[in-house]
Coordinates of C-alpha atoms in Angstrom, one line a residue:
M78 CA 0.0 0.0 0.0
P79 CA 1.4 3.5 -0.9
K80 CA 2.1 5.6 2.2
E81 CA 0.0 8.7 2.5
R82 CA 1.6 11.9 3.6
V83 CA -0.4 14.2 5.9
L84 CA 0.1 17.9 5.4
A85 CA -1.5 20.9 7.2
S86 CA -1.5 24.6 6.5
L87 CA -2.3 27.5 8.8
D88 CA -3.5 30.8 7.3
I89 CA -3.2 33.5 9.9
G90 CA -5.2 36.5 8.7
S91 CA -6.4 39.6 10.5
S92 CA -10.1 38.4 10.5
K93 CA -9.9 34.6 10.6
I94 CA -7.4 31.8 11.2
R95 CA -8.0 28.9 8.8
T96 CA -6.4 25.4 9.2
V97 CA -6.6 22.9 6.4
V98 CA -5.4 19.3 6.7
A99 CA -4.9 17.2 3.6
V100 CA -3.4 13.8 2.6
A101 CA -1.3 13.1 -0.5
D102 CA 0.2 9.9 -1.9
S103 CA 3.8 10.1 -1.0
A104 CA 4.7 7.7 -3.9
Q105 CA 3.8 10.3 -6.5
D106 CA 5.9 13.4 -7.3
H107 CA 2.9 15.4 -8.7
T108 CA -0.3 14.8 -6.9
V109 CA -3.4 16.6 -5.7
P110 CA -3.9 17.2 -2.0
N111 CA -7.1 15.7 -0.7
V112 CA -8.6 17.9 2.0
I113 CA -9.8 15.9 5.0
G114 CA -10.1 18.5 7.7
V115 CA -10.9 22.2 8.0
G116 CA -10.9 24.5 11.0
V117 CA -11.8 28.2 11.3
S118 CA -11.6 30.5 14.3
P119 CA -11.8 34.3 14.7
S120 CA -8.4 36.1 14.7
L121 CA -8.4 38.6 17.5
G122 CA -4.7 38.8 18.4
I123 CA -3.3 40.0 15.1
R124 CA -3.8 43.2 13.0
K125 CA -2.4 43.8 9.6
G126 CA 0.0 40.9 10.0
Q127 CA 1.3 42.1 13.4
V128 CA 0.7 40.3 16.6
I129 CA -1.1 42.6 19.1
D130 CA -2.1 40.0 21.8
V131 CA 0.0 36.9 22.2
E132 CA -2.3 35.0 24.6
E133 CA -5.4 35.7 22.4
L134 CA -3.6 34.6 19.2
I135 CA -2.4 31.4 20.8
H136 CA -5.9 30.6 21.9
N137 CA -7.3 31.3 18.4
I138 CA -4.7 29.1 16.7
I139 CA -5.4 26.2 19.1
S140 CA -9.1 26.6 18.5
S141 CA -8.7 26.5 14.7
L142 CA -6.2 23.5 14.9
E143 CA -8.6 21.5 17.2
D144 CA -11.5 22.0 14.7
A145 CA -9.4 20.7 11.8
E146 CA -8.0 17.8 13.8
R147 CA -11.5 16.8 15.0
M148 CA -12.8 16.7 11.4
A149 CA -9.7 15.0 9.9
G150 CA -9.4 12.4 12.7
V151 CA -5.6 12.8 12.7
P152 CA -3.3 15.0 15.0
V153 CA -1.6 18.0 13.5
N154 CA 2.0 18.3 14.7
H155 CA 3.6 20.6 12.1
V156 CA 2.2 23.1 9.6
F157 CA 3.1 25.3 6.6
V158 CA 2.2 28.8 7.5
G159 CA 0.6 31.4 5.2
M160 CA 1.7 34.9 6.2
S161 CA 0.4 38.3 5.0
G162 CA 0.9 41.9 6.2
S163 CA 2.0 45.3 5.0
H164 CA 5.4 44.7 6.6
I165 CA 6.2 42.1 3.9
E166 CA 8.4 43.5 1.2
A167 CA 10.1 42.1 -1.9
F168 CA 13.1 42.8 -4.2
D169 CA 15.0 41.1 -7.0
S170 CA 18.5 39.7 -6.7
R171 CA 21.0 37.8 -8.7
G172 CA 23.3 34.9 -7.8
V173 CA 26.2 33.4 -9.7
I174 CA 28.3 30.3 -9.1
A175 CA 30.9 28.3 -11.1
I176 CA 30.1 24.6 -11.9
S177 CA 33.3 23.6 -13.7
G178 CA 31.7 22.0 -16.8
A179 CA 29.9 19.3 -14.8
E180 CA 26.3 18.4 -15.0
I181 CA 24.1 20.7 -12.9
T182 CA 22.7 19.0 -9.8
M183 CA 20.0 20.0 -7.2
E184 CA 22.9 21.0 -4.8
D185 CA 24.2 23.5 -7.4
V186 CA 20.7 25.0 -7.7
G187 CA 20.6 25.3 -3.9
R188 CA 24.1 26.9 -3.9
V189 CA 23.1 29.5 -6.5
L190 CA 19.9 30.4 -4.6
E191 CA 22.1 30.9 -1.5
A192 CA 24.3 33.2 -3.5
A193 CA 21.3 35.2 -4.6
Q194 CA 20.3 35.8 -0.9
A195 CA 23.8 36.9 0.0
V196 CA 22.8 40.6 -0.3
S197 CA 22.8 43.2 2.4
I198 CA 19.4 43.7 3.9
P199 CA 18.5 45.8 6.9
P200 CA 19.0 44.1 10.3
N201 CA 15.3 44.4 11.0
R202 CA 14.4 42.4 7.9
R203 CA 14.4 38.6 7.5
I204 CA 14.2 36.6 4.3
L205 CA 11.0 34.5 4.2
H206 CA 11.0 33.2 0.7
I207 CA 13.1 33.0 -2.4
E208 CA 11.3 32.5 -5.7
P209 CA 13.6 31.7 -8.7
K210 CA 12.5 33.8 -11.7
A211 CA 14.9 32.4 -14.3
Y212 CA 18.2 30.7 -14.6
A213 CA 21.1 31.2 -17.0
V214 CA 23.7 28.6 -18.0
D215 CA 26.7 30.3 -19.6
E216 CA 25.1 32.4 -22.3
Q217 CA 21.7 30.6 -22.5
R218 CA 19.1 32.6 -20.6
G219 CA 15.5 32.1 -19.7
I220 CA 15.9 28.6 -18.3
K221 CA 13.2 27.4 -16.0
N222 CA 14.9 24.3 -14.6
P223 CA 18.7 23.9 -15.2
I224 CA 19.1 20.5 -13.5
G225 CA 20.8 18.0 -15.9
M226 CA 22.3 20.7 -18.1
T227 CA 26.0 21.2 -18.4
G228 CA 28.1 24.4 -18.3
I229 CA 30.7 26.3 -16.4
R230 CA 28.6 29.2 -15.0
L231 CA 25.1 29.0 -13.4
E232 CA 23.2 32.2 -12.7
V233 CA 19.8 32.9 -11.2
E234 CA 17.5 35.9 -11.0
A235 CA 15.5 35.5 -7.9
H236 CA 12.5 37.3 -6.2
I237 CA 13.3 37.6 -2.5
I238 CA 10.4 38.3 -0.1
T239 CA 11.3 39.6 3.4
G240 CA 9.4 40.3 6.6
H241 CA 10.0 42.4 9.6
V242 CA 12.1 40.3 12.1
Q243 CA 10.0 41.1 15.2
H244 CA 6.6 40.5 13.5
V245 CA 7.8 37.1 12.2
K246 CA 9.4 36.1 15.5
N247 CA 6.2 36.9 17.4
L248 CA 4.1 34.9 15.0
E249 CA 6.5 31.9 15.2
K250 CA 6.4 32.1 19.0
C251 CA 2.6 32.0 19.1
I252 CA 2.4 29.0 16.7
S253 CA 5.1 27.2 18.7
Q254 CA 3.3 27.8 22.0
A255 CA 0.1 26.5 20.3
G256 CA 1.9 23.1 20.1
V257 CA 2.9 22.8 16.5
D258 CA 6.2 23.0 14.5
I259 CA 6.6 25.2 11.5
D260 CA 7.7 23.5 8.2
A261 CA 8.0 26.8 6.3
I262 CA 6.5 30.3 6.1
V263 CA 4.8 31.0 2.7
P264 CA 3.9 34.6 1.9
S265 CA 0.3 35.0 1.0
T266 CA 1.2 36.5 -2.4
I267 CA 2.9 33.2 -3.4
A268 CA 0.2 31.0 -1.7
A269 CA -2.8 32.7 -3.3
A270 CA -1.2 32.2 -6.8
E271 CA -0.4 28.6 -6.1
A272 CA -4.1 27.8 -5.3
T273 CA -5.9 29.8 -8.0
L274 CA -3.6 30.1 -11.1
T275 CA -3.1 27.7 -14.0
K276 CA 0.2 27.3 -15.7
R277 CA -1.2 29.0 -18.9
Q278 CA -2.3 32.1 -16.9
K279 CA 1.2 32.5 -15.5
E280 CA 2.6 32.2 -19.0
L281 CA 0.3 34.7 -20.6
G282 CA 0.6 37.3 -17.8
V283 CA -1.8 37.7 -14.8
V284 CA -2.1 39.6 -11.6
V285 CA -3.5 38.0 -8.4
I286 CA -5.2 40.4 -6.0
D287 CA -5.8 38.8 -2.6
I288 CA -8.1 41.1 -0.7
G289 CA -7.8 40.1 3.0
A290 CA -9.2 41.8 6.1
G291 CA -6.1 43.7 7.1
C292 CA -4.2 44.1 3.8
T293 CA -4.3 43.4 0.0
S294 CA -1.6 41.3 -1.4
I295 CA -0.6 41.6 -5.1
A296 CA 1.5 39.2 -7.2
V297 CA 2.2 39.7 -11.0
F298 CA 3.2 36.7 -13.1
E299 CA 4.5 36.7 -16.7
E300 CA 6.2 34.0 -18.8
G301 CA 5.6 31.5 -16.1
T302 CA 7.4 33.3 -13.4
I303 CA 6.8 36.0 -10.7
L304 CA 7.5 39.5 -11.9
H305 CA 6.5 41.6 -8.8
S306 CA 4.8 41.2 -5.4
V307 CA 3.7 43.8 -2.9
G308 CA 1.3 44.2 0.1
L309 CA -1.0 47.2 0.5
P310 CA -2.2 48.3 3.9
V311 CA -5.9 48.4 3.0
G312 CA -8.5 45.6 3.0
G313 CA -11.9 44.4 4.1
E314 CA -11.5 45.9 7.6
S315 CA -11.0 49.3 6.0
V316 CA -14.4 48.9 4.3
S317 CA -16.1 48.0 7.6
N318 CA -14.5 50.9 9.4
D319 CA -15.7 53.3 6.6
I320 CA -19.3 51.9 7.0
A321 CA -19.2 52.3 10.8
I322 CA -18.1 56.0 10.5
G323 CA -20.4 56.8 7.6
L324 CA -23.5 55.2 9.0
R325 CA -22.7 55.9 12.7
T326 CA -22.9 52.3 13.7
S327 CA -20.7 49.9 15.7
V328 CA -17.9 48.1 13.8
D329 CA -19.5 44.7 14.5
T330 CA -22.8 45.9 13.0
A331 CA -21.0 47.4 10.0
E332 CA -19.3 44.1 9.4
R333 CA -22.6 42.2 9.5
I334 CA -24.5 44.5 7.2
K335 CA -21.6 44.6 4.8
I336 CA -21.7 40.8 4.5
E337 CA -25.5 40.6 4.3
F338 CA -26.5 43.7 2.4
G339 CA -23.3 45.0 0.9
S340 CA -22.7 46.0 -2.8
V341 CA -20.2 48.2 -4.6
L342 CA -22.6 49.2 -7.3
P343 CA -24.8 52.0 -5.8
Q344 CA -26.4 52.7 -9.2
E345 CA -28.1 49.3 -9.0
V346 CA -29.6 49.9 -5.5
N347 CA -33.0 51.6 -5.1
E348 CA -32.7 55.0 -3.4
R349 CA -35.6 54.2 -1.1
E350 CA -34.2 50.9 0.0
M351 CA -33.4 51.0 3.7
I352 CA -31.7 48.6 6.2
D353 CA -33.3 48.2 9.7
L354 CA -30.3 47.7 11.9
S355 CA -32.4 46.3 14.8
T356 CA -32.6 43.0 12.8
V357 CA -28.9 42.4 12.9
S358 CA -27.8 44.3 16.1
R359 CA -29.0 44.9 19.7
I360 CA -26.9 48.1 20.0
D361 CA -27.9 49.9 16.7
T362 CA -31.6 50.3 16.1
Q363 CA -31.8 53.0 13.5
T364 CA -32.6 52.6 9.7
V365 CA -29.9 53.4 7.2
S366 CA -29.8 53.9 3.4
K367 CA -28.6 50.8 1.5
R368 CA -27.5 53.0 -1.4
Y369 CA -25.4 55.2 0.8
M370 CA -23.7 52.1 2.2
A371 CA -23.0 51.0 -1.3
E372 CA -21.4 54.4 -2.1
I373 CA -19.2 54.1 0.9
M374 CA -18.1 50.6 -0.1
Q375 CA -17.5 51.6 -3.7
A376 CA -15.2 54.5 -2.7
R377 CA -12.9 52.2 -0.7
Y378 CA -12.8 49.4 -3.3
Y379 CA -12.1 52.0 -5.9
E380 CA -9.1 53.1 -3.9
I381 CA -7.8 49.5 -3.6
F382 CA -8.0 48.9 -7.3
T383 CA -6.5 52.3 -8.1
L384 CA -3.5 51.3 -5.9
V385 CA -3.2 48.0 -7.8
K386 CA -3.3 49.9 -11.1
A387 CA -0.5 52.2 -9.9
E388 CA 1.7 49.2 -9.2
L389 CA 0.9 47.8 -12.7
Q390 CA 1.8 51.2 -14.2
R391 CA 5.1 51.2 -12.4
L392 CA 5.8 47.8 -14.0
G393 CA 4.7 49.0 -17.4
R394 CA 1.9 46.3 -17.4
S395 CA -1.2 48.4 -16.8
G396 CA -3.9 47.0 -19.2
M397 CA -1.2 44.7 -20.7
L398 CA -1.8 41.3 -19.0
P399 CA -3.7 39.0 -21.4
A400 CA -4.9 36.6 -18.6
G401 CA -6.2 39.6 -16.7
A402 CA -6.7 39.8 -12.9
V403 CA -7.8 37.0 -10.5
L404 CA -9.4 38.2 -7.2
T405 CA -9.2 36.1 -4.1
G406 CA -9.7 36.6 -0.4
A407 CA -12.9 36.9 1.7
A408 CA -13.3 40.6 1.0
A409 CA -13.3 40.0 -2.8
K410 CA -16.8 38.3 -2.6
A411 CA -18.8 41.5 -2.2
P412 CA -21.4 41.9 -5.0
G413 CA -20.2 44.1 -7.9
V414 CA -16.4 43.9 -7.0
L415 CA -15.6 42.1 -10.3
D416 CA -17.4 44.8 -12.3
L417 CA -15.6 47.6 -10.5
A418 CA -12.2 45.9 -10.9
R419 CA -12.8 45.6 -14.6
D420 CA -13.6 49.3 -15.0
V421 CA -10.7 50.5 -12.9
L422 CA -8.0 48.0 -14.1
G423 CA -9.1 47.8 -17.7
L424 CA -8.4 44.1 -17.6
P425 CA -10.5 40.9 -17.8
V426 CA -11.3 39.9 -14.2
Q427 CA -12.4 36.7 -12.6
M428 CA -12.9 35.3 -9.1
G429 CA -10.1 33.0 -8.0
F430 CA -11.4 29.7 -6.8
P431 CA -9.0 26.9 -5.7
V432 CA -7.9 24.6 -8.5
E433 CA -6.5 21.0 -8.3
I434 CA -7.8 20.3 -4.9
G435 CA -9.5 17.0 -3.9
G436 CA -11.4 15.7 -0.8
V437 CA -14.1 17.7 0.9
I438 CA -14.1 20.4 -1.8
E439 CA -17.4 21.9 -0.7
K440 CA -15.8 23.1 2.5
V441 CA -12.9 25.0 0.8
D442 CA -14.4 26.0 -2.6
D443 CA -14.2 29.6 -1.6
P444 CA -11.8 32.5 -2.4
A445 CA -11.3 33.0 1.3
Y446 CA -9.4 29.7 1.4
A447 CA -7.0 30.6 -1.4
T448 CA -4.0 31.3 0.9
A449 CA -4.6 28.2 3.1
L450 CA -4.9 25.9 0.1
G451 CA -2.0 27.5 -1.8
T452 CA 0.2 27.1 1.2
L453 CA -0.7 23.4 1.2
V454 CA 0.0 23.0 -2.6
W455 CA 3.4 24.8 -2.2
G456 CA 4.3 22.6 0.8
L457 CA 3.4 19.5 -1.2
R458 CA 5.6 20.5 -4.1
E459 CA 8.5 22.3 -2.4
G460 CA 8.5 20.7 1.0
G461 CA 9.9 17.3 -0.2
N462 CA 13.5 16.3 -0.4
N463 CA 13.4 16.2 -4.2
S464 CA 12.8 20.0 -4.5
P465 CA 15.5 22.4 -5.7
M466 CA 14.6 24.5 -2.7
A467 CA 15.3 21.7 -0.3
P468 CA 19.0 22.5 0.4
F469 CA 18.1 26.2 1.1
Q470 CA 15.3 25.1 3.4
M471 CA 17.5 22.6 5.2
K472 CA 20.1 25.3 5.8
R473 CA 17.5 27.7 7.1
A474 CA 16.1 25.0 9.5
F475 CA 19.5 24.5 11.0
Q476 CA 20.0 28.2 11.4
Q477 CA 16.7 28.4 13.3
V478 CA 17.6 25.5 15.5
G479 CA 21.0 27.2 16.2
S480 CA 19.4 30.5 17.2
W481 CA 17.0 28.6 19.5
F482 CA 20.0 26.9 21.3
K483 CA 21.7 30.3 21.6
S484 CA 18.6 31.7 23.3
L485 CA 18.9 28.9 25.9
L486 CA 22.5 29.9 26.8
P487 CA 23.0 32.1 29.8

């Protein structure tokens, strides 16, 4: 009987903590994760990717893990973690090594990726992820996978994603105290793309816009590789706060009416249509205009897509991505968001549902699960020993163990 490998991912957002447990056939190199357990809990100890209450966050993580374990019927001891936040930044770097005319091996790829990360970064930043964009062997450029080729010089252009050291350490501490080990941290920009994009979309040119509660993550792909990624400090919480201020309601009431009655197309809402807040809240009892709420929501979503367009203009890709834009994240589900995105970005736009996922699909067939599922898919592909990233990950694991032992010394 082939041995099944159990994987788990933990998506720690500003609104919800989602845990997904899946099994995969370890005998196959390329397989689809079959989801067997899902857990969701509110996220009250983190804001915009930054831990604000350690005890609360640990409690929320444990709650999400226990829900997933109960459904899956297996214990979760280690997880791949999806991380978002406006503190996450990215830049491009190059690495070069000599390979003396021999056949390029996985170890050589690991060495050239290490060379690419040997750049000076501020002491308060930490490398979270390295995404190889393209390799070059001698004069031949644009190589996707150099293993098995021969040459004397191997070069890589890599996209390096960093996070603020203290924010990452605080999150790692909370996860560790919740009783699970971390296999790897995967930035949400990478994870959302893993879950929702096809190979063809990445080749043609596409932008993934993951609208979370605390921030919006963007990743642009072209010719099968990542071109640019960035986190914007606006998201679904900003919309709820705007509604609370504009309609003079509590934030909790604003969140409820946004989910139940929200729209970003005020022209399609009748002027006389009102919302009786007493039906959704004990605190707020007034009636408010549904159209006015739609105008408030439209203004904030317009700002989000304008910021995305500015990033595309900076890259010279505004209106120039044939596969268009893919929206993911819980806040992308508001009625009319796709139409507004089309108008602002000038691109074809579609909702990003997870692809290539098996098991209890009805539980996770939702844009809100894109980061959690993408983290799983990434872990399945890159987390094994046959991955070109394995040497780099192994070295980083030893560094983390070393720093842990140092912290124990007097």
